[in-house]
Amino acid sequence: MGLHLRDGALHVEGVALEDLATRFGTPTYVYSKAALEQAYGAFASAFSAAPGSLACYAVKANSTLAVLGVLARAGAGFDIVSGGELQRVLKAGGNPARVVFSGVSKSREDISAALDAGILCFNIESAAELERIAAIAASRAQVAPVSLRVNPDVDAMSHPYISTGLRENKFGVDMQTARALYQRAASLPSLRVCGIDCHIGSQITSLSPFVDALDRVLALVDALSAEGIVLEHIDVGGGLGVSYNGESPPSVQDYASAILAGVGARPLRILTEPGRAIVAAAGLLLTRVEYLKRNGERSFAIVDAGMNDLLRPALYGAWMGIEAVRPRAGTPQDWDIVGPVCESADFLGKQRALALEAGDLLAVRDAGAYAFSMSSNYNSRCRAAEVMVDGDTAFLVRERERFEDLVRGERLLPAGA
Ligand code: LLP
């Protein structure tokens, strides 16, 4: 993310993290605009050999307006899972004709909003949802463009909480059911069958699950075509992993080559739904050490960011890189980097060799994806600020929350109740 040491301290592009901490306080998320643009550009151009291909950035990975705005200007499509995400995309200047709508439970209101906006496609996840979308479109005298999300029963070999392509998962419809549902969809005048979709999980670090899933989906595409249902696009989902701790995921080029080779000469537009691969490395979480403390054998660095700011370590046991913003010369020792929240799962990293003193700043790397977007107000903590760096300039793109934000919409019972 243009993260580098200059004069002994970490900078993002041309801006010192120490200056950002002074200006905006901590904890603060810091994003590099150049890194975002570079990652999206690399993804889009890796698929450029396929006419009409479109990378629909998975908004859930980081739904901050400024992030969406940078991607919208880069020509991105968007993968949304709620009406809220749709509104964010529209507010950020995203093109609704490049939006695909995923998720197992699209509400009536969200379906109507997506029809109003004129999205590219609904990724249908069940027979019941198909009927609901068809009925709503019919009642509005509209035709809804639809794909079916199929569940190819492939093991993504990722953490079980972020694997979605096995039959035991709630996502998509199995291959048998899909065939019947395509026939049903094709028979309904308020639906236009335009594609097929599949997403098998996240943080996938080898090509084989993608290739296996693609082969199974393409077998269905071919079978449907023989039955007279000819699809316009194939959406291969997201899931490409990044390197947090020495993992070696396929490069974007290798990933794209494998997909392009699989699709071959079929006249299908290729859609993708990358989230993490676009934003993870473009962001970091800047936090300050409040206290150092020892309990028995363990040494703890208590920082001002907690699991409410960055849930990945607590929820998945995820490893995130943590670096001192101004590395000290002293001998490193092993620290558990923990937050202020009252849970033992409230850690950002364990047994990290660092030379630390209270007051030091730390940078948690690769925190552009599934970090702020999964943050909460647990323990009545105000959510962090967000800053986007563009060259030598830093823009505050989200104010740090204040107490008034925490209690907005709350009411005490009236006196006497
Ligand atoms: N498309 C669909 C339908 C998805 O459900 C997801 C992610 C994506 C695309 C984007 O996947 P990506 O390219 O980012 O892997 N909170 C977890 C990750 C959850 C992913 C959920 N779905 C984490 O922090 O690791």
Short mmCIF file of C-alpha atoms and ligand atoms in Angstrom, two decimals:
data_model
loop_
_atom_site.label_atom_id
_atom_site.label_comp_id
_atom_site.label_asym_id
_atom_site.label_seq_id
_atom_site.Cartn_x
_atom_site.Cartn_y
_atom_site.Cartn_z
CA MET A 1 0.00 0.00 0.00
CA GLY A 2 2.89 2.27 -0.51
CA LEU A 3 3.73 1.51 3.15
CA HIS A 4 7.42 2.16 3.64
CA LEU A 5 10.01 3.32 6.14
CA ARG A 6 11.32 6.84 5.66
CA ASP A 7 13.56 8.58 8.22
CA GLY A 8 13.03 5.66 10.59
CA ALA A 9 9.22 5.76 10.58
CA LEU A 10 6.40 4.23 8.55
CA HIS A 11 4.75 6.30 5.85
CA VAL A 12 1.78 5.63 3.59
CA GLU A 13 2.54 7.14 0.21
CA GLY A 14 3.98 10.55 1.13
CA VAL A 15 2.43 10.85 4.58
CA ALA A 16 3.95 9.90 7.96
CA LEU A 17 1.71 7.75 10.15
CA GLU A 18 2.93 9.72 13.17
CA ASP A 19 1.51 12.88 11.60
CA LEU A 20 -1.79 11.15 10.96
CA ALA A 21 -1.97 10.04 14.60
CA THR A 22 -1.33 13.60 15.76
CA ARG A 23 -3.87 15.05 13.38
CA PHE A 24 -6.68 12.52 13.66
CA GLY A 25 -5.97 10.54 16.84
CA THR A 26 -6.04 6.78 17.20
CA PRO A 27 -7.32 4.22 16.45
CA THR A 28 -7.61 5.26 12.82
CA TYR A 29 -7.91 3.31 9.62
CA VAL A 30 -5.57 4.54 6.91
CA TYR A 31 -6.05 3.73 3.22
CA SER A 32 -3.85 4.36 0.21
CA LYS A 33 -5.77 5.64 -2.79
CA ALA A 34 -2.98 4.59 -5.15
CA ALA A 35 -2.96 1.05 -3.74
CA LEU A 36 -6.71 0.77 -4.20
CA GLU A 37 -6.54 1.97 -7.78
CA GLN A 38 -3.60 -0.27 -8.52
CA ALA A 39 -5.31 -3.38 -7.10
CA TYR A 40 -8.57 -2.76 -8.95
CA GLY A 41 -6.74 -1.95 -12.17
CA ALA A 42 -4.68 -5.15 -11.94
CA PHE A 43 -7.80 -7.23 -11.40
CA ALA A 44 -9.76 -5.64 -14.23
CA SER A 45 -6.90 -5.79 -16.70
CA ALA A 46 -6.15 -9.46 -15.89
CA PHE A 47 -9.59 -10.26 -17.33
CA SER A 48 -9.45 -7.77 -20.18
CA ALA A 49 -8.87 -10.50 -22.78
CA ALA A 50 -12.49 -11.56 -22.18
CA PRO A 51 -14.85 -9.09 -23.91
CA GLY A 52 -17.23 -7.35 -21.53
CA SER A 53 -15.66 -8.79 -18.38
CA LEU A 54 -16.48 -6.87 -15.21
CA ALA A 55 -14.99 -6.98 -11.72
CA CYS A 56 -17.83 -6.30 -9.28
CA TYR A 57 -16.08 -5.27 -6.06
CA ALA A 58 -17.66 -7.00 -3.04
CA VAL A 59 -18.84 -4.02 -1.01
CA LYS A 60 -18.95 -5.93 2.27
CA ALA A 61 -15.15 -6.04 2.37
CA ASN A 62 -15.02 -2.28 2.88
CA SER A 63 -18.11 -0.20 2.32
CA THR A 64 -16.74 3.21 3.24
CA LEU A 65 -18.05 5.79 0.77
CA ALA A 66 -14.63 7.15 -0.12
CA VAL A 67 -13.36 3.64 -0.93
CA LEU A 68 -16.41 2.97 -3.10
CA GLY A 69 -15.97 6.36 -4.75
CA VAL A 70 -12.38 5.63 -5.78
CA LEU A 71 -13.46 2.28 -7.22
CA ALA A 72 -16.50 3.79 -8.97
CA ARG A 73 -14.22 6.30 -10.67
CA ALA A 74 -12.01 3.40 -11.75
CA GLY A 75 -15.05 1.94 -13.54
CA ALA A 76 -15.76 -0.82 -11.03
CA GLY A 77 -18.87 -2.88 -10.82
CA PHE A 78 -20.17 -3.76 -7.36
CA ASP A 79 -21.44 -6.88 -5.61
CA ILE A 80 -23.96 -5.93 -2.94
CA VAL A 81 -25.82 -7.94 -0.31
CA SER A 82 -28.30 -5.41 1.06
CA GLY A 83 -30.28 -2.30 0.29
CA GLY A 84 -27.85 -0.41 2.49
CA GLU A 85 -24.93 -1.46 0.31
CA LEU A 86 -26.91 -0.46 -2.79
CA GLN A 87 -27.51 3.00 -1.37
CA ARG A 88 -23.84 3.34 -0.52
CA VAL A 89 -22.83 2.41 -4.08
CA LEU A 90 -25.28 4.93 -5.55
CA LYS A 91 -24.18 7.66 -3.15
CA ALA A 92 -20.55 7.02 -4.04
CA GLY A 93 -21.29 7.45 -7.74
CA GLY A 94 -21.33 3.75 -8.70
CA ASN A 95 -23.17 2.73 -11.85
CA PRO A 96 -26.27 0.63 -10.97
CA ALA A 97 -26.06 -1.10 -14.34
CA ARG A 98 -22.83 -2.65 -12.99
CA VAL A 99 -24.30 -3.94 -9.74
CA VAL A 100 -24.98 -7.58 -8.92
CA PHE A 101 -27.10 -8.37 -5.88
CA SER A 102 -26.02 -11.45 -3.85
CA GLY A 103 -27.08 -12.81 -0.47
CA VAL A 104 -29.41 -15.49 0.85
CA SER A 105 -32.17 -13.21 2.07
CA LYS A 106 -33.12 -10.26 -0.07
CA SER A 107 -35.98 -8.38 1.55
CA ARG A 108 -38.99 -7.13 -0.44
CA GLU A 109 -37.88 -3.54 0.09
CA ASP A 110 -34.35 -4.30 -1.10
CA ILE A 111 -35.62 -6.10 -4.20
CA SER A 112 -37.83 -3.13 -5.07
CA ALA A 113 -34.97 -0.70 -4.51
CA ALA A 114 -32.74 -2.74 -6.81
CA LEU A 115 -35.44 -2.80 -9.49
CA ASP A 116 -35.82 0.97 -9.12
CA ALA A 117 -32.09 1.43 -9.55
CA GLY A 118 -31.88 -0.86 -12.58
CA ILE A 119 -29.17 -3.27 -11.44
CA LEU A 120 -27.33 -5.67 -13.72
CA CYS A 121 -28.47 -8.90 -12.06
CA PHE A 122 -29.99 -10.55 -9.00
CA ASN A 123 -28.05 -13.63 -7.87
CA ILE A 124 -30.93 -15.83 -6.71
CA GLU A 125 -30.18 -18.21 -3.86
CA SER A 126 -33.37 -20.29 -3.47
CA ALA A 127 -36.66 -21.34 -5.08
CA ALA A 128 -38.57 -19.15 -2.65
CA GLU A 129 -36.46 -16.13 -3.50
CA LEU A 130 -36.99 -16.75 -7.20
CA GLU A 131 -40.77 -16.63 -6.70
CA ARG A 132 -40.49 -13.50 -4.56
CA ILE A 133 -38.42 -11.60 -7.10
CA ALA A 134 -40.68 -12.74 -9.95
CA ALA A 135 -43.81 -11.61 -8.06
CA ILE A 136 -42.39 -8.21 -7.14
CA ALA A 137 -41.15 -7.58 -10.69
CA ALA A 138 -44.56 -8.64 -12.10
CA SER A 139 -46.43 -6.35 -9.71
CA ARG A 140 -44.30 -3.45 -10.96
CA ALA A 141 -44.66 -4.52 -14.62
CA GLN A 142 -40.90 -4.95 -14.78
CA VAL A 143 -38.61 -7.75 -15.86
CA ALA A 144 -35.90 -8.68 -13.34
CA PRO A 145 -32.54 -9.87 -14.69
CA VAL A 146 -31.53 -12.99 -12.77
CA SER A 147 -28.78 -15.55 -12.26
CA LEU A 148 -28.88 -18.55 -10.00
CA ARG A 149 -26.16 -18.91 -7.42
CA VAL A 150 -25.22 -22.54 -7.62
CA ASN A 151 -23.47 -24.40 -4.88
CA PRO A 152 -20.89 -26.61 -6.61
CA ASP A 153 -20.07 -28.65 -3.46
CA VAL A 154 -16.38 -27.78 -3.56
CA ASP A 155 -14.16 -27.38 -0.51
CA ALA A 156 -12.51 -23.95 -0.57
CA MET A 157 -9.96 -25.22 1.98
CA SER A 158 -10.28 -21.99 3.92
CA HIS A 159 -11.52 -21.29 7.45
CA PRO A 160 -14.91 -23.04 7.93
CA TYR A 161 -16.63 -19.74 8.75
CA ILE A 162 -15.65 -18.32 5.35
CA SER A 163 -16.19 -21.40 3.18
CA THR A 164 -19.48 -21.23 1.35
CA GLY A 165 -19.40 -23.73 -1.52
CA LEU A 166 -20.20 -26.98 0.30
CA ARG A 167 -23.63 -28.55 0.36
CA GLU A 168 -23.71 -28.18 4.14
CA ASN A 169 -23.51 -24.36 3.75
CA LYS A 170 -26.61 -22.20 3.49
CA PHE A 171 -25.48 -20.59 0.22
CA GLY A 172 -26.78 -21.15 -3.29
CA VAL A 173 -28.77 -24.05 -4.72
CA ASP A 174 -27.40 -27.47 -5.55
CA MET A 175 -26.81 -28.44 -9.16
CA GLN A 176 -29.88 -30.69 -9.46
CA THR A 177 -32.22 -28.06 -8.07
CA ALA A 178 -30.60 -25.37 -10.19
CA ARG A 179 -31.59 -27.10 -13.40
CA ALA A 180 -35.24 -27.21 -12.45
CA LEU A 181 -35.13 -23.62 -11.21
CA TYR A 182 -33.69 -22.39 -14.48
CA GLN A 183 -36.63 -23.98 -16.29
CA ARG A 184 -39.01 -22.33 -13.86
CA ALA A 185 -37.30 -18.94 -14.24
CA ALA A 186 -37.34 -19.20 -18.04
CA SER A 187 -41.09 -19.78 -17.93
CA LEU A 188 -41.84 -16.61 -15.96
CA PRO A 189 -42.35 -13.46 -18.03
CA SER A 190 -41.22 -11.17 -15.20
CA LEU A 191 -37.76 -12.75 -15.10
CA ARG A 192 -34.99 -12.58 -17.66
CA VAL A 193 -32.47 -15.37 -17.16
CA CYS A 194 -29.11 -13.80 -17.89
CA GLY A 195 -26.43 -15.69 -16.03
CA ILE A 196 -25.09 -18.11 -13.50
CA ASP A 197 -23.20 -17.38 -10.32
CA CYS A 198 -21.06 -19.19 -7.80
CA HIS A 199 -18.94 -18.14 -4.83
CA ILE A 200 -17.21 -20.85 -2.85
CA GLY A 201 -15.54 -18.94 -0.04
CA SER A 202 -12.96 -16.39 0.92
CA GLN A 203 -9.21 -16.21 1.52
CA ILE A 204 -8.64 -19.08 -0.91
CA THR A 205 -4.94 -19.61 -1.48
CA SER A 206 -4.80 -22.20 -4.27
CA LEU A 207 -6.27 -22.36 -7.74
CA SER A 208 -7.73 -25.85 -7.60
CA PRO A 209 -10.98 -25.06 -5.72
CA PHE A 210 -11.72 -22.27 -8.22
CA VAL A 211 -11.02 -24.54 -11.17
CA ASP A 212 -13.08 -27.43 -9.75
CA ALA A 213 -16.02 -25.12 -9.08
CA LEU A 214 -15.77 -23.55 -12.52
CA ASP A 215 -15.76 -26.96 -14.23
CA ARG A 216 -18.92 -27.96 -12.40
CA VAL A 217 -20.67 -24.70 -13.16
CA LEU A 218 -19.68 -24.88 -16.82
CA ALA A 219 -21.08 -28.40 -17.07
CA LEU A 220 -24.40 -26.94 -15.98
CA VAL A 221 -24.07 -24.02 -18.42
CA ASP A 222 -23.58 -26.51 -21.26
CA ALA A 223 -26.47 -28.69 -20.14
CA LEU A 224 -28.76 -25.65 -19.94
CA SER A 225 -27.70 -24.50 -23.34
CA ALA A 226 -28.64 -27.92 -24.75
CA GLU A 227 -32.08 -27.38 -23.18
CA GLY A 228 -32.41 -24.01 -24.91
CA ILE A 229 -31.48 -21.80 -21.93
CA VAL A 230 -28.57 -19.76 -23.20
CA LEU A 231 -26.79 -17.63 -20.60
CA GLU A 232 -25.08 -14.30 -21.21
CA HIS A 233 -22.68 -14.29 -18.30
CA ILE A 234 -20.91 -16.39 -15.74
CA ASP A 235 -20.12 -14.82 -12.37
CA VAL A 236 -17.31 -16.74 -10.70
CA GLY A 237 -17.63 -14.92 -7.37
CA GLY A 238 -14.80 -13.65 -5.20
CA GLY A 239 -12.51 -15.44 -2.82
CA LEU A 240 -8.99 -14.86 -4.06
CA GLY A 241 -6.79 -14.80 -0.96
CA VAL A 242 -4.04 -12.42 0.06
CA SER A 243 -0.82 -12.95 1.96
CA TYR A 244 -1.21 -12.04 5.63
CA ASN A 245 1.60 -14.22 6.96
CA GLY A 246 3.57 -15.76 4.13
CA GLU A 247 0.66 -17.51 2.40
CA SER A 248 1.22 -17.60 -1.35
CA PRO A 249 -2.14 -17.19 -3.06
CA PRO A 250 -2.27 -17.34 -6.85
CA SER A 251 -1.45 -14.06 -8.56
CA VAL A 252 -4.35 -12.18 -10.08
CA GLN A 253 -2.91 -13.02 -13.51
CA ASP A 254 -2.75 -16.75 -12.79
CA TYR A 255 -6.23 -16.70 -11.33
CA ALA A 256 -7.60 -14.88 -14.39
CA SER A 257 -5.75 -17.17 -16.79
CA ALA A 258 -7.26 -20.24 -15.12
CA ILE A 259 -10.77 -18.81 -15.34
CA LEU A 260 -10.31 -17.66 -18.95
CA ALA A 261 -8.92 -21.06 -19.94
CA GLY A 262 -11.84 -22.84 -18.26
CA VAL A 263 -14.48 -20.72 -19.97
CA GLY A 264 -12.65 -21.17 -23.29
CA ALA A 265 -14.55 -20.24 -26.43
CA ARG A 266 -17.98 -20.11 -24.81
CA PRO A 267 -19.53 -16.71 -25.60
CA LEU A 268 -19.97 -15.80 -21.93
CA ARG A 269 -19.29 -12.45 -20.32
CA ILE A 270 -17.14 -13.09 -17.20
CA LEU A 271 -18.04 -11.36 -13.95
CA THR A 272 -16.01 -11.57 -10.74
CA GLU A 273 -16.76 -10.41 -7.20
CA PRO A 274 -13.39 -9.69 -5.59
CA GLY A 275 -13.36 -8.05 -2.17
CA ARG A 276 -10.27 -8.84 -0.13
CA ALA A 277 -7.94 -8.94 -3.15
CA ILE A 278 -8.84 -5.32 -3.90
CA VAL A 279 -8.81 -3.68 -0.48
CA ALA A 280 -6.95 -5.76 2.12
CA ALA A 281 -3.45 -4.54 1.37
CA ALA A 282 -4.62 -0.99 0.70
CA GLY A 283 -5.43 -0.36 4.36
CA LEU A 284 -3.96 -0.47 7.84
CA LEU A 285 -5.16 0.17 11.35
CA LEU A 286 -3.14 2.71 13.27
CA THR A 287 -3.26 2.21 17.03
CA ARG A 288 -1.37 3.43 20.07
CA VAL A 289 0.01 1.44 23.00
CA GLU A 290 -1.77 2.63 26.14
CA TYR A 291 -0.16 0.38 28.75
CA LEU A 292 2.41 -2.36 29.05
CA LYS A 293 1.67 -5.05 31.61
CA ARG A 294 2.88 -8.46 32.68
CA ASN A 295 0.67 -11.27 34.02
CA GLY A 296 2.62 -14.33 35.01
CA GLU A 297 4.52 -15.51 31.97
CA ARG A 298 2.80 -13.23 29.44
CA SER A 299 3.59 -9.68 28.49
CA PHE A 300 0.71 -7.59 27.23
CA ALA A 301 0.75 -4.43 25.15
CA ILE A 302 -2.69 -2.92 25.64
CA VAL A 303 -3.56 -0.79 22.62
CA ASP A 304 -6.43 1.59 21.96
CA ALA A 305 -7.93 -0.56 19.16
CA GLY A 306 -9.93 -3.62 20.11
CA MET A 307 -11.97 -6.46 18.71
CA ASN A 308 -14.78 -3.99 18.08
CA ASP A 309 -12.47 -2.25 15.60
CA LEU A 310 -10.90 -5.37 14.11
CA LEU A 311 -12.77 -8.62 14.68
CA ARG A 312 -10.80 -10.96 12.44
CA PRO A 313 -8.32 -12.25 15.05
CA ALA A 314 -11.08 -12.87 17.61
CA LEU A 315 -13.55 -14.43 15.17
CA TYR A 316 -11.32 -16.55 12.96
CA GLY A 317 -8.05 -16.66 14.87
CA ALA A 318 -6.76 -14.64 11.91
CA TRP A 319 -3.14 -13.52 11.88
CA MET A 320 -2.58 -9.87 10.99
CA GLY A 321 0.89 -8.34 10.62
CA ILE A 322 1.71 -5.77 13.30
CA GLU A 323 4.60 -3.34 13.01
CA ALA A 324 6.00 -0.52 15.08
CA VAL A 325 5.49 2.82 13.32
CA ARG A 326 8.93 3.93 14.56
CA PRO A 327 10.87 0.72 15.18
CA ARG A 328 13.06 0.93 18.30
CA ALA A 329 16.64 -0.18 18.48
CA GLY A 330 16.11 -2.21 21.71
CA THR A 331 15.94 -6.01 21.99
CA PRO A 332 12.51 -7.25 20.90
CA GLN A 333 10.43 -9.31 23.30
CA ASP A 334 7.22 -11.24 22.76
CA TRP A 335 4.05 -9.25 23.36
CA ASP A 336 0.39 -10.14 23.18
CA ILE A 337 -1.16 -7.11 21.50
CA VAL A 338 -4.57 -6.78 23.15
CA GLY A 339 -7.42 -4.26 23.15
CA PRO A 340 -9.48 -2.58 25.87
CA VAL A 341 -12.60 -4.75 25.42
CA CYS A 342 -13.67 -7.05 28.25
CA GLU A 343 -13.23 -10.36 26.43
CA SER A 344 -10.24 -12.66 26.37
CA ALA A 345 -10.75 -12.93 22.61
CA ASP A 346 -9.92 -9.23 22.37
CA PHE A 347 -6.49 -9.50 20.79
CA LEU A 348 -4.95 -8.21 17.59
CA GLY A 349 -1.93 -10.50 17.70
CA LYS A 350 -0.19 -12.89 20.07
CA GLN A 351 3.47 -13.42 20.80
CA ARG A 352 4.74 -10.67 18.52
CA ALA A 353 8.44 -9.87 18.84
CA LEU A 354 8.64 -6.08 19.17
CA ALA A 355 10.64 -3.53 21.13
CA LEU A 356 7.86 -1.44 22.68
CA GLU A 357 7.21 1.35 25.13
CA ALA A 358 3.91 2.81 26.25
CA GLY A 359 2.81 5.54 23.86
CA ASP A 360 4.28 3.84 20.77
CA LEU A 361 2.26 3.66 17.60
CA LEU A 362 1.59 0.35 15.85
CA ALA A 363 0.32 -0.39 12.35
CA VAL A 364 -1.84 -3.47 11.80
CA ARG A 365 -1.26 -4.35 8.16
CA ASP A 366 -3.65 -5.60 5.48
CA ALA A 367 -6.58 -4.15 7.40
CA GLY A 368 -8.36 -2.69 4.40
CA ALA A 369 -10.72 -5.68 4.10
CA TYR A 370 -13.29 -6.97 6.60
CA ALA A 371 -11.98 -4.65 9.26
CA PHE A 372 -13.85 -1.36 9.56
CA SER A 373 -16.81 -2.98 7.79
CA MET A 374 -17.10 -5.54 10.61
CA SER A 375 -16.56 -3.04 13.41
CA SER A 376 -19.09 -2.47 16.17
CA ASN A 377 -19.82 -0.30 19.18
CA TYR A 378 -19.36 -3.14 21.69
CA ASN A 379 -18.41 -1.83 25.13
CA SER A 380 -19.89 1.52 23.99
CA ARG A 381 -16.75 2.24 22.08
CA CYS A 382 -16.92 4.87 19.37
CA ARG A 383 -15.89 3.55 16.00
CA ALA A 384 -12.56 4.67 14.60
CA ALA A 385 -11.85 7.44 12.13
CA GLU A 386 -10.87 6.64 8.55
CA VAL A 387 -8.34 8.53 6.46
CA MET A 388 -7.49 8.20 2.78
CA VAL A 389 -4.00 9.17 1.68
CA ASP A 390 -3.47 10.48 -1.85
CA GLY A 391 0.18 11.28 -2.46
CA ASP A 392 1.22 13.86 0.13
CA THR A 393 -2.32 14.64 1.21
CA ALA A 394 -4.48 12.91 3.80
CA PHE A 395 -8.26 13.23 3.74
CA LEU A 396 -10.48 12.45 6.69
CA VAL A 397 -13.12 10.26 5.04
CA ARG A 398 -14.99 9.26 8.20
CA GLU A 399 -15.05 11.19 11.43
CA ARG A 400 -14.38 9.35 14.62
CA GLU A 401 -17.72 8.62 16.28
CA ARG A 402 -18.74 10.55 19.37
CA PHE A 403 -21.01 9.68 22.25
CA GLU A 404 -23.96 11.37 20.49
CA ASP A 405 -23.52 8.91 17.62
CA LEU A 406 -23.67 6.00 20.05
CA VAL A 407 -27.02 6.99 21.50
CA ARG A 408 -28.64 8.39 18.35
CA GLY A 409 -32.19 7.03 18.12
CA GLU A 410 -32.25 5.76 21.71
CA ARG A 411 -34.89 6.90 24.17
CA LEU A 412 -35.24 6.65 27.94
CA LEU A 413 -38.64 5.49 29.14
CA PRO A 414 -40.85 8.43 30.09
CA ALA A 415 -40.81 9.36 33.76
CA GLY A 416 -43.22 7.15 35.68
CA ALA A 417 -43.23 4.30 33.15
N1 LLP B 1 -19.18 -12.59 -3.31
C1 LLP B 1 -19.93 -13.10 -2.33
C2 LLP B 1 -21.26 -13.61 -2.63
C3 LLP B 1 -19.43 -13.14 -1.02
O1 LLP B 1 -20.18 -13.64 -0.04
C4 LLP B 1 -18.13 -12.63 -0.74
C5 LLP B 1 -17.59 -12.66 0.61
C6 LLP B 1 -17.40 -12.09 -1.80
C7 LLP B 1 -17.94 -12.10 -3.08
C8 LLP B 1 -16.02 -11.51 -1.63
O2 LLP B 1 -15.09 -12.46 -1.22
P1 LLP B 1 -13.54 -12.08 -1.13
O3 LLP B 1 -13.06 -11.79 -2.53
O4 LLP B 1 -13.42 -10.87 -0.28
O5 LLP B 1 -12.92 -13.25 -0.52
N2 LLP B 1 -15.24 -11.66 7.13
C9 LLP B 1 -14.39 -12.67 6.52
C10 LLP B 1 -14.66 -12.84 5.05
C11 LLP B 1 -16.13 -13.10 4.72
C12 LLP B 1 -16.40 -13.19 3.25
C13 LLP B 1 -17.86 -13.17 2.99
N3 LLP B 1 -18.21 -13.18 1.61
C14 LLP B 1 -12.94 -12.36 6.82
O6 LLP B 1 -12.66 -11.36 7.49
O7 LLP B 1 -12.07 -13.13 6.45
#
